[in-house]
């Protein structure tokens, strides 16, 4: 097993009425900036609950953080933080609002010339302005990790950032919010969490026996509950298992002691940056083509997944093929397409894949995957077959 260190500092409050813990977690006398998205929290009752929990605090609001949080929007929030002397933030939303708030946490204390440096130069944040989160969309695990991804449309960029200073102080995870999610966001959440596990599991066999079993447990649970969540998101226990799977998929535990891939996310972020396709949907486009392309190196783990999670039998090569087919069918069962060409406005077949590769090349050398052996031409081949 590879050496590791693990820091899990987020105080998680999980369950019905978890928002009642908010006030006790924010230092008294704090001036609180509540950040949120386009307004879903106002129609599903979350806003009222949060505001009631914040009674007695000096509160300022910043709404309008969009899906794939936009740098220019966040700069407006940064102005407010500075003008109002904000001392604590509460992010109320999905991955986008939480990630946007992580950027603000970093930028508020950043001493350099421009906050864009944090993204452009990949500066790790050791200390940030403290914040908590109220999760409204299970998907990213952002409520318990220290990473974020920020978009800058004017430059066609979507950049990751992170650091130990960006863990939320606490997160409120009340599964009753799942009831208000539209089908598209439910399916996105399932696909994103499923792919997060895959990026940390679908590599090559190591001696990380427990990590494998935990990952397989999350994958099997997602497959089991997916049709139930889609059919009735108001079923509390199903929603709770969905929320916990998404958290476990990217809270840091399953990546410890194992090699990780993340090539699907690297290409997926470029698809969103160029074409605005939802994050999870970009993963569904890349994953099947990537795994078919890498079936030689991933064969043993694909077969292990097919045997242990899908209960199939056969030779390693047969199982690997069946595994990728099954994952693709799983995405289709959620009405999530697995081809670029399923999306309107997509460049012609001869343009989209090369545009995606070139956009990534602007910011880094393409050397992806657990072996660092997915180079420019490999990425292009994968995207061509994903068209
Ligand atoms: O803006 P509002 O009106 O709130 O609507 C949102 C948004 O339109 C809506 N929504 C959220 N909660 C709802 C709801 N609608 C009804 N009822 C509710 N309870 O859902 C839409 C999508 O929200 P968003 O936050 O964008 O979705 P998600 O949680 O999937 O986050 C995606 C972002 O997270 C990044 C992605 O790249 C993308 O930018 N990721 C963050 C990661 C991390 N920090 O660890 C890892 C991931 O791999 C991912 O990259
Ligand atoms: Zn993701």
Coordinates of N, CA and C and ligand atoms in Angstrom, one line a residue, residues 37-41 44 65 67-69 94-97 99 102 136-137 139-142 145 147-149 158 177 180-182 185 192 196 250 265 269 279, ligand 1:
X37 N -26.9 30.1 -5.1 CA -26.9 30.1 -6.5 C -28.0 30.9 -7.1
X38 N -28.7 30.3 -8.1 CA -29.7 31.0 -8.9 C -31.1 31.1 -8.2
X39 N -31.3 30.5 -7.1 CA -32.6 30.7 -6.4 C -33.3 29.5 -6.0
X40 N -32.8 28.3 -6.3 CA -33.5 27.1 -5.9 C -33.7 27.1 -4.4
X41 N -32.8 27.6 -3.6 CA -33.0 27.6 -2.2 C -34.2 28.4 -1.7
X44 N -37.3 25.9 -2.3 CA -37.5 24.6 -1.6 C -37.4 24.8 -0.1
X65 N -24.5 32.8 -7.8 CA -23.3 32.0 -8.3 C -23.9 30.9 -9.2
X67 N -24.0 27.6 -12.1 CA -23.4 26.3 -12.2 C -22.0 26.5 -13.0
X68 N -21.0 25.8 -12.6 CA -19.6 26.0 -13.0 C -19.3 27.5 -12.6
X69 N -19.0 27.7 -11.3 CA -18.9 29.0 -10.8 C -17.9 29.9 -11.6
X94 N -25.1 23.6 -4.2 CA -24.4 22.4 -4.6 C -22.9 22.6 -4.8
X95 N -22.2 21.8 -5.6 CA -20.8 21.9 -5.7 C -20.4 23.3 -6.2
X96 N -21.2 23.9 -7.1 CA -20.8 25.2 -7.7 C -20.7 26.3 -6.6
X97 N -21.7 26.4 -5.8 CA -21.7 27.4 -4.7 C -20.6 27.1 -3.7
X99 N -17.8 25.4 -4.2 CA -16.5 25.6 -4.8 C -16.3 27.1 -5.0
X102 N -15.2 28.4 -1.8 CA -13.8 28.1 -1.5 C -12.8 29.0 -2.2
X136 N -27.1 21.2 -0.9 CA -28.4 21.0 -1.4 C -28.4 20.0 -2.6
X137 N -27.3 19.5 -3.0 CA -27.2 18.6 -4.1 C -26.1 17.6 -3.9
X139 N -23.4 15.2 -4.9 CA -22.7 14.9 -6.2 C -21.2 15.0 -6.0
X140 N -20.7 16.2 -5.7 CA -19.3 16.4 -5.8 C -18.4 16.0 -4.6
X141 N -19.0 15.9 -3.4 CA -18.2 15.7 -2.2 C -17.5 17.0 -1.8
X142 N -17.8 18.1 -2.4 CA -17.1 19.3 -2.1 C -17.4 19.7 -0.7
X145 N -14.4 18.0 1.1 CA -13.0 18.0 0.7 C -12.5 19.4 0.6
X147 N -11.0 20.8 -2.3 CA -10.8 21.2 -3.7 C -11.9 22.0 -4.2
X148 N -11.6 22.7 -5.4 CA -12.7 23.5 -6.0 C -12.3 23.6 -7.5
X149 N -13.3 23.9 -8.3 CA -13.0 24.1 -9.8 C -13.7 25.3 -10.2
X158 N -11.4 26.3 -17.2 CA -12.0 25.8 -16.0 C -10.8 25.2 -15.3
X177 N -33.4 17.5 1.3 CA -33.3 18.4 0.1 C -33.3 17.7 -1.2
X180 N -36.3 17.9 -3.7 CA -36.5 19.1 -4.6 C -35.7 19.1 -5.9
X181 N -34.8 18.1 -6.0 CA -33.9 18.1 -7.2 C -34.6 17.6 -8.5
X182 N -34.4 18.4 -9.6 CA -34.9 17.9 -10.9 C -34.2 16.6 -11.3
X185 N -30.5 16.8 -12.3 CA -29.5 17.0 -11.3 C -29.3 15.7 -10.5
X192 N -21.6 11.6 -11.4 CA -20.4 12.2 -10.8 C -19.8 11.4 -9.7
X196 N -16.2 9.5 -9.6 CA -15.2 9.8 -8.6 C -14.6 8.5 -8.1
X250 N -15.8 11.1 -2.5 CA -14.7 12.1 -2.7 C -14.4 12.9 -1.4
X265 N -11.7 13.3 -15.6 CA -12.1 14.6 -15.2 C -11.2 15.7 -15.9
X269 N -13.4 18.5 -17.8 CA -13.3 20.0 -17.5 C -13.2 20.8 -18.8
X279 N -21.0 19.2 -15.8 CA -19.8 18.4 -15.4 C -20.0 16.9 -15.5
Ligands
LIG1 O1 -28.3 27.7 -8.7 P1 -29.5 27.1 -8.1 O2 -30.7 27.8 -8.4 O3 -29.3 26.7 -6.7 O4 -29.7 25.7 -9.0 C1 -28.8 24.7 -8.9 C2 -28.0 24.5 -10.3 O5 -28.7 25.1 -11.3 C3 -29.5 23.3 -8.9 N1 -29.8 22.9 -7.5 C4 -28.9 22.7 -6.5 N2 -29.6 22.2 -5.4 C5 -30.9 22.1 -5.7 C6 -31.0 22.5 -7.1 N3 -32.2 22.6 -7.7 C7 -33.3 22.2 -7.0 N4 -33.2 21.7 -5.7 C8 -32.0 21.7 -5.1 N5 -32.0 21.2 -3.8 O6 -28.7 22.4 -9.5 C9 -27.9 23.1 -10.5 C10 -26.5 22.5 -10.5 O7 -25.8 22.9 -9.3 P2 -24.3 22.7 -9.2 O8 -23.9 23.2 -7.9 O9 -23.6 23.3 -10.4 O10 -24.1 21.1 -9.3 P3 -23.0 20.2 -8.8 O11 -23.2 19.9 -7.3 O12 -23.1 19.0 -9.6 O13 -21.6 20.9 -8.9 C11 -20.9 21.0 -10.1 C12 -19.7 21.8 -10.0 O14 -18.8 21.2 -9.0 C13 -17.5 20.9 -9.6 C14 -17.9 20.7 -11.1 O15 -16.8 20.9 -11.9 C15 -18.9 21.8 -11.3 O16 -18.3 23.1 -11.5 N6 -16.8 19.8 -9.0 C16 -16.3 20.0 -7.8 C17 -15.6 19.0 -7.1 C18 -15.0 19.2 -5.8 N7 -15.1 20.4 -5.2 O17 -14.5 18.3 -5.1 C19 -15.3 17.7 -7.7 C20 -16.2 17.4 -8.9 O18 -15.5 16.5 -9.7 C21 -16.5 18.6 -9.7 O19 -15.4 19.0 -10.6

